[in-house]
Short mmCIF file of C-alpha atoms in Angstrom, two decimals:
data_model
loop_
_atom_site.label_atom_id
_atom_site.label_comp_id
_atom_site.label_asym_id
_atom_site.label_seq_id
_atom_site.Cartn_x
_atom_site.Cartn_y
_atom_site.Cartn_z
CA MET A 93 -184.79 51.08 142.64
CA GLN A 94 -183.89 54.69 143.75
CA GLN A 95 -180.66 54.56 142.85
CA SER A 96 -181.02 53.32 139.44
CA ARG A 97 -183.96 56.59 139.55
CA THR A 98 -181.09 59.31 140.25
CA GLN A 99 -178.12 57.42 138.15
CA SER A 100 -180.79 57.46 135.28
CA CYS A 101 -182.16 61.66 136.31
CA GLN A 102 -178.03 61.90 136.56
CA LYS A 103 -177.67 61.38 132.86
CA ARG A 104 -180.13 62.63 131.71
CA ILE A 105 -178.75 65.93 132.90
CA GLU A 106 -175.12 65.26 131.77
CA ASP A 107 -176.79 64.68 128.16
CA ILE A 108 -178.52 68.15 128.41
CA HIS A 109 -175.28 70.15 129.54
CA LYS A 110 -173.48 68.00 126.40
CA PHE A 111 -176.02 68.91 124.35
CA TYR A 112 -175.93 72.50 124.74
CA MET A 113 -171.93 72.58 125.09
CA GLN A 114 -172.05 70.85 121.29
CA ILE A 115 -173.84 74.28 120.61
CA ALA A 116 -171.39 76.41 122.39
CA ILE A 117 -168.90 74.29 119.87
CA GLU A 118 -170.43 75.02 116.56
CA GLU A 119 -170.97 78.77 117.94
CA ALA A 120 -167.12 79.23 118.83
CA LEU A 121 -166.36 77.17 114.63
CA LYS A 122 -167.54 80.45 113.40
CA GLY A 123 -164.64 82.07 114.73
CA LYS A 124 -161.93 80.03 113.51
CA GLY A 125 -159.51 81.66 111.28
CA TRP A 126 -160.13 85.36 112.83
CA THR A 127 -159.82 85.53 116.64
CA SER A 128 -155.91 84.97 116.90
CA PRO A 129 -153.87 85.51 118.80
CA ASN A 130 -156.80 84.68 121.02
CA PRO A 131 -158.33 81.27 121.28
CA ILE A 132 -162.12 80.52 119.44
CA VAL A 133 -165.09 80.53 121.61
CA GLY A 134 -168.52 80.10 122.12
CA SER A 135 -171.90 80.23 124.22
CA VAL A 136 -175.23 80.10 124.48
CA ILE A 137 -177.47 81.02 127.31
CA VAL A 138 -180.72 78.65 128.17
CA ARG A 139 -183.39 78.82 130.93
CA ASP A 140 -186.13 76.25 130.64
CA GLY A 141 -185.19 73.77 128.53
CA LYS A 142 -184.58 76.86 125.10
CA ILE A 143 -182.08 78.42 123.72
CA LEU A 144 -182.69 82.89 124.56
CA SER A 145 -179.28 83.86 122.66
CA ARG A 146 -175.92 83.02 120.82
CA GLY A 147 -171.87 83.89 120.19
CA TYR A 148 -168.63 83.73 120.06
CA HIS A 149 -166.03 85.46 120.21
CA ALA A 150 -165.49 87.03 116.58
CA LEU A 151 -162.48 89.12 116.38
CA ALA A 152 -159.32 89.84 118.69
CA GLY A 153 -160.21 93.14 120.74
CA GLN A 154 -163.89 92.61 120.55
CA ALA A 155 -166.42 91.40 123.19
CA HIS A 156 -165.90 87.38 123.70
CA ALA A 157 -168.36 84.85 123.68
CA GLU A 158 -170.57 85.20 126.94
CA ILE A 159 -170.63 88.97 125.80
CA GLU A 160 -171.91 88.29 122.77
CA ALA A 161 -174.52 85.75 123.95
CA MET A 162 -176.13 88.31 126.53
CA ARG A 163 -175.96 91.71 123.57
CA HIS A 164 -178.17 89.42 121.60
CA LEU A 165 -180.98 88.66 124.65
CA PRO A 166 -183.78 89.88 124.27
CA SER A 167 -183.87 91.70 127.30
CA LEU A 168 -181.19 91.72 129.26
CA SER A 169 -183.52 90.47 133.05
CA ASP A 170 -183.62 87.81 130.78
CA ALA A 171 -180.26 86.41 131.98
CA SER A 172 -181.56 86.32 135.63
CA SER A 173 -182.49 82.60 136.32
CA ALA A 174 -180.29 81.36 133.11
CA THR A 175 -177.93 78.89 132.57
CA LEU A 176 -174.84 80.24 130.61
CA TYR A 177 -173.11 77.32 128.49
CA VAL A 178 -169.34 78.52 127.23
CA THR A 179 -166.32 76.33 126.15
CA LEU A 180 -163.36 78.32 127.66
CA GLU A 181 -163.50 79.15 130.81
CA PRO A 182 -164.78 82.93 131.39
CA CYS A 183 -161.87 84.99 131.41
CA SER A 184 -161.86 87.21 135.28
CA THR A 185 -158.80 89.44 134.74
CA ASP A 186 -158.95 93.00 132.87
CA GLY A 187 -157.30 92.32 129.05
CA GLN A 188 -158.14 94.06 126.21
CA THR A 189 -161.85 93.72 127.53
CA PRO A 190 -163.05 93.40 131.35
CA PRO A 191 -163.54 90.35 132.70
CA CYS A 192 -166.61 88.47 131.77
CA THR A 193 -166.80 86.75 135.14
CA GLN A 194 -168.17 90.34 136.46
CA ALA A 195 -170.14 91.09 133.79
CA ILE A 196 -171.56 87.22 134.29
CA ILE A 197 -172.46 88.44 137.87
CA ASP A 198 -173.43 91.89 137.06
CA ALA A 199 -176.22 90.07 134.63
CA ARG A 200 -177.27 88.10 137.59
CA ILE A 201 -176.96 84.71 135.69
CA ALA A 202 -177.77 81.48 137.55
CA ARG A 203 -175.32 78.75 136.54
CA VAL A 204 -172.31 78.66 134.42
CA ILE A 205 -171.12 75.65 132.93
CA TYR A 206 -167.66 75.98 130.45
CA GLY A 207 -165.33 72.84 128.87
CA ALA A 208 -162.44 73.86 129.10
CA THR A 209 -160.27 75.38 131.67
CA ASP A 210 -157.89 78.11 131.00
CA PRO A 211 -154.58 76.87 130.73
CA ASN A 212 -152.79 79.66 132.00
CA PRO A 213 -151.61 78.95 135.29
CA LYS A 214 -152.42 82.31 136.23
CA HIS A 215 -156.28 82.20 135.34
CA GLN A 216 -156.62 78.42 135.78
CA GLY A 217 -159.87 77.88 138.07
CA GLN A 218 -159.80 81.69 139.10
CA ALA A 219 -163.80 82.43 137.52
CA GLU A 220 -164.58 79.75 139.15
CA LYS A 221 -163.92 80.54 142.29
CA THR A 222 -165.27 84.46 141.54
CA LEU A 223 -168.21 82.90 140.26
CA GLU A 224 -169.07 80.81 143.08
CA HIS A 225 -168.27 83.07 145.97
CA ALA A 226 -171.00 85.17 143.77
CA GLY A 227 -173.30 82.61 144.45
CA ILE A 228 -173.42 81.48 140.82
CA GLU A 229 -173.25 77.86 140.49
CA VAL A 230 -170.76 76.65 138.93
CA ILE A 231 -170.06 73.35 136.65
CA THR A 232 -167.07 72.66 134.44
CA GLY A 233 -166.00 69.80 131.92
CA VAL A 234 -168.20 69.23 130.12
CA LEU A 235 -167.61 68.04 126.47
CA SER A 236 -164.12 68.89 127.57
CA LYS A 237 -161.82 67.03 125.38
CA GLU A 238 -164.02 68.45 122.25
CA CYS A 239 -163.49 72.68 124.13
CA GLU A 240 -159.77 71.78 124.45
CA GLU A 241 -159.45 70.77 120.68
CA LEU A 242 -161.14 73.75 119.28
CA ASN A 243 -157.84 75.64 120.38
CA THR A 244 -154.51 73.28 120.87
CA TYR A 245 -152.56 75.36 118.86
CA TRP A 246 -152.98 78.14 121.60
CA ASN A 247 -153.63 76.24 124.74
CA TYR A 248 -150.05 75.11 123.65
CA ARG A 249 -148.74 78.26 123.56
CA ILE A 250 -150.38 79.75 126.70
CA ARG A 251 -148.73 77.16 128.40
CA THR A 252 -145.03 77.12 126.58
CA GLN A 253 -144.33 80.42 125.33
CA LEU A 254 -143.99 79.23 122.19
CA PRO A 255 -145.82 78.40 118.81
CA TRP A 256 -146.62 74.37 117.55
CA VAL A 257 -144.53 74.03 114.73
CA ILE A 258 -145.62 71.30 112.23
CA ALA A 259 -142.40 70.16 109.99
CA LYS A 260 -144.33 69.29 106.05
CA CYS A 261 -142.16 68.25 103.22
CA ALA A 262 -143.18 67.32 100.17
CA MET A 263 -140.14 63.65 98.52
CA THR A 264 -139.01 60.82 96.57
CA LEU A 265 -139.27 57.47 98.01
CA ASP A 266 -135.63 57.84 98.76
CA GLY A 267 -136.22 60.90 100.80
CA ARG A 268 -134.73 63.68 97.98
CA ILE A 269 -136.24 66.89 97.33
CA SER A 270 -135.16 68.57 95.16
CA SER A 271 -137.77 69.13 91.16
CA LEU A 272 -137.95 66.64 88.54
CA PRO A 273 -136.02 67.04 85.80
CA THR A 274 -139.27 67.07 83.35
CA GLN A 275 -141.75 68.59 85.95
CA ARG A 276 -141.84 71.47 88.90
CA TRP A 277 -144.00 69.04 91.28
CA ILE A 278 -142.75 65.98 93.31
CA THR A 279 -146.18 64.93 94.51
CA SER A 280 -149.67 65.37 93.13
CA LYS A 281 -152.05 67.27 92.45
CA GLU A 282 -154.20 66.24 95.08
CA SER A 283 -151.41 66.03 97.81
CA ARG A 284 -150.49 69.73 97.21
CA LEU A 285 -154.23 70.72 97.68
CA ASP A 286 -154.09 68.86 100.60
CA ALA A 287 -151.41 70.63 101.70
CA MET A 288 -153.07 73.78 100.80
CA ARG A 289 -155.32 73.36 103.14
CA LEU A 290 -152.52 72.70 105.84
CA ARG A 291 -151.49 75.78 105.69
CA ALA A 292 -154.93 77.20 105.76
CA SER A 293 -155.05 75.58 108.86
CA VAL A 294 -151.98 77.56 110.59
CA GLU A 295 -150.77 81.10 111.96
CA ALA A 296 -147.66 81.61 110.35
CA ILE A 297 -145.52 79.84 107.13
CA LEU A 298 -141.74 79.61 107.61
CA VAL A 299 -139.16 78.85 105.23
CA GLY A 300 -135.39 78.96 104.76
CA GLY A 301 -134.30 82.34 102.37
CA GLY A 302 -132.65 79.71 100.54
CA THR A 303 -135.88 78.20 99.12
CA ILE A 304 -137.16 81.56 98.73
CA ARG A 305 -133.86 82.55 96.10
CA ASP A 306 -134.28 79.22 94.44
CA ASP A 307 -138.05 78.15 93.97
CA ASP A 308 -139.58 82.21 94.81
CA PRO A 309 -142.69 80.63 96.63
CA ALA A 310 -145.85 82.75 97.13
CA LEU A 311 -146.56 81.09 100.39
CA THR A 312 -150.07 81.46 100.15
CA VAL A 313 -153.27 79.54 100.31
CA ARG A 314 -154.39 79.09 97.30
CA GLY A 315 -157.39 76.79 95.28
CA LEU A 316 -159.46 75.90 98.18
CA THR A 317 -163.20 76.51 98.49
CA LYS A 318 -164.79 78.83 100.78
CA LYS A 319 -164.97 76.06 103.48
CA TRP A 320 -161.32 75.40 103.66
CA LYS A 321 -160.07 79.04 102.85
CA PRO A 322 -159.09 80.92 105.74
CA CYS A 323 -159.88 84.53 106.65
CA ILE A 324 -156.75 85.97 107.24
CA GLN A 325 -153.75 84.98 104.79
CA PRO A 326 -150.98 82.99 107.13
CA TRP A 327 -147.59 85.29 107.94
CA ARG A 328 -145.02 84.24 105.82
CA VAL A 329 -141.83 83.94 107.52
CA VAL A 330 -138.72 83.99 105.99
CA TRP A 331 -135.16 83.11 108.51
CA SER A 332 -132.40 83.74 106.70
CA ARG A 333 -128.71 83.86 107.74
CA SER A 334 -127.20 86.15 105.53
CA GLY A 335 -130.08 88.64 104.37
CA ASN A 336 -129.83 87.71 101.01
CA ILE A 337 -133.22 87.71 99.72
CA PRO A 338 -134.52 89.40 95.94
CA SER A 339 -135.71 92.54 96.00
CA LYS A 340 -138.87 91.41 93.94
CA ALA A 341 -139.17 87.40 95.48
CA GLN A 342 -142.87 87.02 95.94
CA VAL A 343 -143.68 87.75 99.32
CA ARG A 344 -142.05 91.12 99.36
CA ILE A 345 -143.85 92.54 96.79
CA ASP A 346 -146.96 90.78 96.03
CA GLU A 347 -151.00 91.78 97.71
CA PHE A 348 -149.82 89.84 101.13
CA GLN A 349 -146.58 91.94 101.51
CA GLU A 350 -147.23 93.13 104.48
CA ARG A 351 -147.95 89.27 105.86
CA THR A 352 -144.35 88.55 105.23
CA ILE A 353 -141.50 88.68 108.20
CA LEU A 354 -138.20 88.36 107.43
CA VAL A 355 -135.35 86.92 109.97
CA VAL A 356 -132.00 87.77 109.75
CA GLY A 357 -129.32 86.14 111.77
CA LYS A 358 -131.09 85.01 114.35
CA SER A 359 -130.94 81.25 115.54
CA LEU A 360 -133.75 79.18 114.48
CA PRO A 361 -134.83 78.00 117.44
CA LEU A 362 -135.18 82.14 118.69
CA THR A 363 -136.80 82.40 115.68
CA ILE A 364 -139.56 80.39 116.70
CA ARG A 365 -139.59 81.77 120.55
CA ASP A 366 -140.07 85.12 118.98
CA LEU A 367 -143.06 83.91 117.00
CA GLY A 368 -144.34 82.93 119.81
CA ALA A 369 -143.91 86.10 121.65
CA ARG A 370 -145.97 87.89 118.69
CA GLY A 371 -148.84 85.91 119.51
CA ILE A 372 -148.57 83.33 117.01
CA SER A 373 -150.13 79.30 118.04
CA SER A 374 -148.74 77.30 114.35
CA VAL A 375 -146.22 77.76 112.22
CA LEU A 376 -145.34 75.39 109.04
CA ILE A 377 -142.05 75.20 108.82
CA GLU A 378 -142.26 74.02 104.71
CA GLY A 379 -138.77 74.33 103.69
CA GLY A 380 -135.85 73.75 102.74
CA GLY A 381 -133.98 70.13 103.71
CA ARG A 382 -131.47 72.36 105.44
CA THR A 383 -134.43 74.77 107.54
CA LEU A 384 -136.16 71.55 108.68
CA GLY A 385 -132.96 70.03 109.84
CA GLU A 386 -132.09 72.86 112.07
CA ALA A 387 -135.89 72.16 113.25
CA PHE A 388 -135.78 68.97 114.37
CA ASP A 389 -131.57 69.47 115.53
CA HIS A 390 -133.28 71.55 117.78
CA ASP A 391 -135.57 69.57 118.93
CA LEU A 392 -138.78 72.22 117.84
CA VAL A 393 -140.61 70.01 116.40
CA ASN A 394 -144.49 68.97 117.47
CA GLU A 395 -145.74 67.25 114.92
CA ILE A 396 -145.27 66.41 111.21
CA ARG A 397 -147.27 66.13 108.04
CA PHE A 398 -145.13 64.17 105.07
CA TYR A 399 -145.93 63.71 101.39
CA VAL A 400 -144.07 60.26 99.89
CA ALA A 401 -144.39 60.72 95.76
CA PRO A 402 -143.83 57.17 94.14
CA CYS A 403 -140.64 57.79 91.91
CA PHE A 404 -136.69 57.55 93.20
CA LEU A 405 -134.49 61.00 92.29
CA GLY A 406 -130.87 60.91 93.60
CA GLY A 407 -129.41 63.68 94.37
CA PRO A 408 -127.53 66.55 97.34
CA ILE A 409 -130.24 67.29 98.63
CA ALA A 410 -131.96 65.24 101.46
CA ALA A 411 -135.81 66.32 103.34
CA VAL A 412 -134.32 66.72 105.93
CA GLY A 413 -130.58 68.00 105.92
CA ALA A 414 -130.39 67.41 110.44
CA ILE A 415 -126.93 66.31 112.43
CA GLY A 416 -129.31 64.29 114.02
CA LEU A 417 -130.76 64.38 117.61
CA PRO A 418 -129.05 62.12 120.67
CA GLY A 419 -131.44 59.24 120.43
CA GLY A 420 -133.14 60.40 117.88
CA ARG A 421 -137.06 61.38 118.73
CA ALA A 422 -140.15 58.77 118.40
CA LEU A 423 -143.36 59.20 116.56
CA ASN A 424 -146.73 58.76 118.28
CA ASN A 425 -150.55 58.82 116.39
CA LEU A 426 -149.12 58.03 113.08
CA SER A 427 -151.63 58.20 110.38
CA TYR A 428 -150.96 56.28 106.30
CA ARG A 429 -153.19 58.15 103.92
CA LEU A 430 -153.29 57.36 99.81
CA ILE A 431 -153.93 60.56 98.00
CA GLY A 432 -153.98 58.84 94.16
CA ASP A 433 -150.61 57.46 94.27
CA ASP A 434 -148.63 59.39 96.99
CA LEU A 435 -148.21 58.22 100.71
CA VAL A 436 -149.34 60.60 103.15
CA ILE A 437 -147.81 60.22 106.36
CA SER A 438 -148.44 62.85 109.65
CA ALA A 439 -147.39 62.12 112.88
CA LEU A 440 -146.91 63.73 116.48
CA VAL A 441 -143.04 64.29 117.50
CA GLU A 442 -142.52 62.12 120.74
CA ARG A 443 -141.08 65.59 123.08
#
């Protein structure tokens, strides 16, 4: 009986921690689209079952979520004996801002509960050691999966120094990507809107120079409601061997021209690595077929999103003009959706 009561009590405590961590997750999402190259992070401070304050990381270079939550306390003395919930392990080293661990210690927070551990091996687990050494109770791993998923792309870049790469194309049933004879678009308006949401979720969109010369795309995010529209236009990366990009191409003269990166004469793997070094955590490769082929040939792709229209076209331009990897690559986590008459295939590439 006593064991049953103990387990019931423990379950109730765990549920309370999950409840407040979920609120911290909701805070973190307020910074989505604003914090690159930093992660999104949310925090709440609780005492005696009451939320005293909330905070989130709003912009790179500005205060972290924990500091924002402490700033919003009615009084700094309220931090004493309180519990701080935060979605990501507090930073323990100097960066653009001082370490959050020291601020937590100075505020005399009694307990820190965080969801995801910092993926950087240099920092991983250091907050727990620092805070416990100062006499602060630390609990980790609360809603860890949900907290990690807040920053999937950022986590990958921190671990590998590379951005997460998504290969996207719109093609016919016979795998061709040329425009139809009577219209520019292969897929439906609904599919193109879905692709815009995909653009809105990444930090950079990459195409080859041939795509700019042939189609002159704007590579902007358009037609979305406020819910989906990104706070910052994704970088537009033009990868070109020749550098022969028309001076009047939209990406060079429109209102977002300062968000255009022209890469000339570099290999695609080096280009992707350079984007990671810039702090870019996600890249959507939209084509053309040769560029997508290079990405697959060099094993750069982490994820695919292919929109397949119910028609045949023929012609020489394949969706993926790859030489091919020995043995190919398997796909995991496959999902299939119908958008109108189009089939949308999403999957992770086995690496």
